[in-house]
Short mmCIF file of C-alpha atoms in Angstrom, two decimals:
data_model
loop_
_atom_site.label_atom_id
_atom_site.label_comp_id
_atom_site.label_asym_id
_atom_site.label_seq_id
_atom_site.Cartn_x
_atom_site.Cartn_y
_atom_site.Cartn_z
CA THR J 1 5.13 15.15 4.46
CA GLN J 2 4.95 13.48 1.07
CA LEU J 3 1.38 13.75 0.16
CA LEU J 4 0.47 11.62 -3.37
CA GLU J 5 -2.87 13.51 -5.05
CA GLN J 6 -4.50 10.40 -7.09
CA SER J 7 -7.75 11.91 -9.25
CA PRO J 8 -9.92 10.51 -9.77
CA GLN J 9 -11.42 9.70 -7.06
CA PHE J 10 -14.45 7.35 -9.24
CA LEU J 11 -14.11 6.17 -12.43
CA SER J 12 -17.60 4.40 -13.84
CA ILE J 13 -17.36 3.94 -17.26
CA GLN J 14 -18.80 1.35 -20.37
CA GLU J 15 -16.84 -1.02 -21.45
CA GLY J 16 -14.46 -0.74 -24.50
CA GLU J 17 -14.02 3.35 -23.43
CA ASN J 18 -10.34 4.67 -22.68
CA LEU J 19 -9.75 6.33 -18.98
CA THR J 20 -6.53 7.82 -17.37
CA VAL J 21 -5.54 7.97 -13.58
CA TYR J 22 -3.16 10.91 -12.45
CA CYS J 23 -0.81 10.83 -9.51
CA ASN J 24 0.33 14.45 -9.34
CA SER J 25 3.15 15.43 -5.56
CA SER J 26 4.38 18.36 -5.25
CA SER J 27 7.81 15.87 -4.34
CA VAL J 28 10.73 13.87 -6.20
CA PHE J 29 10.27 10.32 -5.39
CA SER J 30 13.27 7.26 -6.49
CA SER J 31 10.74 4.92 -8.09
CA LEU J 32 6.53 5.06 -8.39
CA GLN J 33 5.08 2.45 -8.05
CA TRP J 34 1.03 1.31 -9.29
CA TYR J 35 -1.18 -1.09 -8.13
CA ARG J 36 -4.14 -3.61 -8.43
CA GLN J 37 -5.90 -3.88 -5.84
CA GLU J 38 -9.44 -6.28 -5.17
CA PRO J 39 -12.17 -5.98 -1.97
CA GLY J 40 -10.45 -8.70 0.59
CA GLU J 41 -7.51 -8.87 -0.57
CA GLY J 42 -4.02 -6.96 -0.14
CA PRO J 43 -2.44 -4.42 -3.14
CA VAL J 44 -0.83 -6.23 -5.93
CA LEU J 45 2.60 -4.84 -7.54
CA LEU J 46 1.65 -3.56 -11.55
CA VAL J 47 4.82 -1.94 -12.52
CA THR J 48 7.17 0.79 -11.43
CA VAL J 49 8.59 3.49 -13.31
CA VAL J 50 11.89 5.18 -12.13
CA THR J 51 13.65 7.27 -14.97
CA GLY J 52 12.15 10.35 -15.95
CA GLY J 53 9.65 10.54 -19.01
CA GLU J 54 9.97 6.79 -18.35
CA VAL J 55 6.69 4.58 -20.60
CA LYS J 56 6.24 1.41 -19.64
CA LYS J 57 3.31 -1.13 -20.93
CA LEU J 58 1.60 -3.54 -19.49
CA LYS J 59 -1.02 -5.49 -22.24
CA ARG J 60 -4.48 -2.68 -22.45
CA LEU J 61 -2.65 -0.32 -19.49
CA THR J 62 0.12 2.40 -20.19
CA PHE J 63 1.99 3.61 -17.55
CA GLN J 64 4.13 7.04 -17.55
CA PHE J 65 6.61 9.10 -15.18
CA GLY J 66 6.83 12.61 -14.86
CA ASP J 67 10.12 14.18 -16.39
CA ALA J 68 10.66 15.69 -13.08
CA ARG J 69 10.22 12.70 -11.22
CA LYS J 70 6.86 13.99 -9.68
CA ASP J 71 4.00 12.55 -11.21
CA SER J 72 2.53 9.87 -13.20
CA SER J 73 -0.66 8.55 -14.82
CA LEU J 74 -1.54 5.62 -16.01
CA HIS J 75 -3.91 5.33 -18.98
CA ILE J 76 -5.95 2.24 -20.08
CA THR J 77 -7.03 1.80 -23.68
CA ALA J 78 -10.35 -0.52 -23.95
CA ALA J 79 -11.95 -0.90 -20.43
CA GLN J 80 -12.24 -4.55 -19.77
CA PRO J 81 -15.05 -5.12 -16.60
CA GLY J 82 -12.02 -7.37 -15.65
CA ASP J 83 -10.28 -4.10 -15.20
CA THR J 84 -12.75 -2.92 -12.31
CA GLY J 85 -11.03 -2.60 -9.08
CA LEU J 86 -8.61 -0.20 -6.47
CA TYR J 87 -5.83 1.84 -8.52
CA LEU J 88 -3.34 2.76 -6.34
CA CYS J 89 -0.07 4.71 -6.88
CA ALA J 90 2.74 4.53 -4.65
CA GLY J 91 6.16 6.92 -5.25
CA LEU J 92 9.09 5.81 -2.76
CA SER J 93 10.71 9.06 -1.11
CA ALA J 94 14.07 10.31 -2.83
CA GLY J 95 16.25 11.47 -0.11
CA GLY J 96 15.59 13.47 3.64
CA THR J 97 14.59 11.89 6.53
CA SER J 98 11.65 9.52 4.82
CA TYR J 99 14.42 7.83 2.49
CA GLY J 100 12.48 5.32 1.32
CA LYS J 101 9.29 5.25 3.47
CA LEU J 102 6.48 4.43 0.20
CA THR J 103 3.94 6.93 0.20
CA PHE J 104 -0.05 5.45 -1.56
CA GLY J 105 -1.95 8.32 -3.07
CA GLN J 106 -6.19 8.18 -1.66
CA GLY J 107 -6.92 5.08 -4.19
CA THR J 108 -9.12 5.89 -7.46
CA ILE J 109 -12.15 3.28 -7.38
CA LEU J 110 -12.80 1.86 -11.37
CA THR J 111 -16.25 0.32 -12.13
CA VAL J 112 -15.82 -0.94 -15.75
CA HIS J 113 -19.74 -1.74 -17.15
CA PRO J 114 -20.72 -4.39 -19.36
CA ASP U 1 9.00 -18.84 -1.41
CA THR U 2 5.43 -17.73 -1.06
CA GLY U 3 5.30 -13.99 -0.56
CA VAL U 4 4.56 -11.74 1.84
CA SER U 5 2.31 -14.03 4.29
CA GLN U 6 -0.56 -12.17 6.93
CA ASP U 7 -2.14 -14.31 10.30
CA PRO U 8 -4.37 -14.51 10.59
CA ARG U 9 -6.26 -12.80 7.38
CA HIS U 10 -9.34 -12.50 9.87
CA LYS U 11 -10.04 -11.49 13.78
CA ILE U 12 -12.81 -9.92 15.37
CA THR U 13 -12.54 -8.97 19.29
CA LYS U 14 -14.52 -6.80 21.17
CA ARG U 15 -13.27 -3.57 22.43
CA GLY U 16 -10.75 -3.11 24.84
CA GLN U 17 -9.13 -6.35 23.94
CA ASN U 18 -5.09 -6.49 23.14
CA VAL U 19 -4.56 -8.38 19.20
CA THR U 20 -1.62 -9.28 17.50
CA PHE U 21 -0.95 -10.26 13.94
CA ARG U 22 2.24 -11.37 12.70
CA CYS U 23 3.77 -10.65 8.92
CA ASP U 24 6.24 -13.33 7.30
CA PRO U 25 8.03 -11.43 4.26
CA ILE U 26 9.30 -11.85 1.50
CA SER U 27 12.74 -13.83 2.34
CA GLU U 28 16.10 -11.50 1.99
CA HIS U 29 13.76 -8.78 1.85
CA ASN U 30 15.73 -6.25 3.99
CA ARG U 31 12.73 -3.67 4.48
CA LEU U 32 9.44 -4.67 6.18
CA TYR U 33 6.00 -2.40 6.00
CA TRP U 34 3.74 -2.07 8.15
CA TYR U 35 -0.01 -0.21 6.52
CA ARG U 36 -3.81 0.69 8.11
CA GLN U 37 -6.40 0.88 4.93
CA THR U 38 -10.21 1.03 5.48
CA LEU U 39 -12.40 0.24 2.90
CA GLY U 40 -11.37 2.77 -0.34
CA GLN U 41 -9.29 4.55 0.49
CA GLY U 42 -4.38 3.77 -0.02
CA PRO U 43 -2.82 2.82 2.71
CA GLU U 44 -2.23 4.52 5.33
CA PHE U 45 0.93 4.70 6.47
CA LEU U 46 1.41 3.26 10.16
CA THR U 47 6.20 2.25 10.36
CA TYR U 48 8.66 0.39 8.89
CA PHE U 49 11.93 -1.83 9.77
CA GLN U 50 15.32 -2.26 8.00
CA ASN U 51 16.50 -5.06 8.72
CA GLU U 52 15.68 -5.49 12.56
CA ALA U 53 15.95 -1.04 12.94
CA GLN U 54 12.40 0.96 12.83
CA LEU U 55 13.30 3.30 10.87
CA GLU U 56 10.30 5.12 11.42
CA LYS U 57 6.70 5.77 12.93
CA SER U 58 3.34 7.37 11.67
CA ARG U 59 2.78 10.54 14.01
CA LEU U 60 -1.35 9.35 14.08
CA LEU U 61 -0.25 6.10 15.18
CA SER U 62 -1.16 6.37 19.83
CA ASP U 63 0.77 4.17 21.52
CA ARG U 64 -1.06 1.78 21.57
CA PHE U 65 0.25 0.41 18.63
CA SER U 66 3.93 -1.38 18.97
CA ALA U 67 5.84 -3.10 16.56
CA GLU U 68 8.18 -5.12 16.08
CA ARG U 69 10.86 -7.08 13.66
CA PRO U 70 13.69 -8.14 17.14
CA LYS U 71 15.41 -10.90 14.66
CA GLY U 72 14.91 -8.68 10.80
CA SER U 73 12.56 -11.04 9.85
CA PHE U 74 9.42 -11.48 11.29
CA SER U 75 7.63 -8.52 12.38
CA THR U 76 4.54 -8.40 14.55
CA LEU U 77 2.09 -5.53 15.59
CA GLU U 78 0.30 -5.51 18.67
CA ILE U 79 -3.04 -2.88 19.65
CA GLN U 80 -3.52 -2.44 23.57
CA ARG U 81 -7.14 -2.34 23.63
CA THR U 82 -8.60 -2.32 20.61
CA GLU U 83 -11.22 1.33 19.80
CA GLN U 84 -13.07 1.05 17.38
CA GLY U 85 -12.07 2.80 15.24
CA ASP U 86 -9.41 0.58 14.72
CA SER U 87 -11.76 -1.53 11.96
CA ALA U 88 -9.47 -1.91 9.39
CA MET U 89 -7.71 -3.81 6.87
CA TYR U 90 -4.06 -4.19 7.75
CA LEU U 91 -1.75 -4.32 5.10
CA CYS U 92 2.52 -5.85 5.85
CA ALA U 93 4.68 -5.27 2.59
CA SER U 94 8.35 -6.19 2.20
CA SER U 95 11.03 -5.29 -0.01
CA ALA U 96 14.41 -5.33 -1.15
CA TYR U 97 15.82 -1.91 0.40
CA ILE U 98 15.26 0.49 -2.31
CA SER U 99 12.82 -0.96 -4.85
CA GLU U 100 9.82 -2.50 -5.31
CA ALA U 101 7.58 -3.46 -2.74
CA PHE U 102 5.42 -6.80 -2.09
CA PHE U 103 1.69 -6.83 -0.02
CA GLY U 104 0.67 -9.55 1.76
CA GLN U 105 -3.19 -10.45 1.83
CA GLY U 106 -3.31 -8.57 4.54
CA THR U 107 -5.08 -8.70 8.39
CA ARG U 108 -9.38 -7.97 8.63
CA LEU U 109 -10.12 -6.34 12.19
CA THR U 110 -12.80 -5.86 13.44
CA VAL U 111 -13.83 -4.27 17.14
CA VAL U 112 -17.23 -4.95 18.32
#
């Protein structure tokens, strides 16, 4: 069974601070996706990282995929109250009996206070 | 194309009743996923399809849960003899084979 460990589970910070969310696994993934979810809504895709060592930037958000494609991080610079939400990482299985299956981490609840 | 569509958005049912949810994926997406999510947690895998074939079903699912995708387009998820523990958000997602998945807005089930 492939597991994704996401940390921290909760993050409460002040506007303007920086933060990093981590997503770790002992398994290799063909790609890793980051989502943001607001209460009562479905997850919205932020980014997909595919290549080991890949770094993608989306305005104040920086996503990194580990060299071995087992882990990823999301860094937010100068957080704003609008960044508040549940952040989810999800790995796409690279092979085996669950090839192509999407597995989620437990999520990080981010609260940014004005 | 308006994305993944789920119906209904909300469902309140009495314990013991059967419920059925529908998911219409993005057209031409051949993969369709069902997940269950409780408040503040990550989505829990239920099952997924490639076209009309059900590739995997979670071992956590009881026999009361069944999903179909008869023509490889829309899918239904049925829960028989609902229990209070079934109360959750049920999410559907679709993808074009092995690629990024896009989610619907979910169906919120409340069993009373």
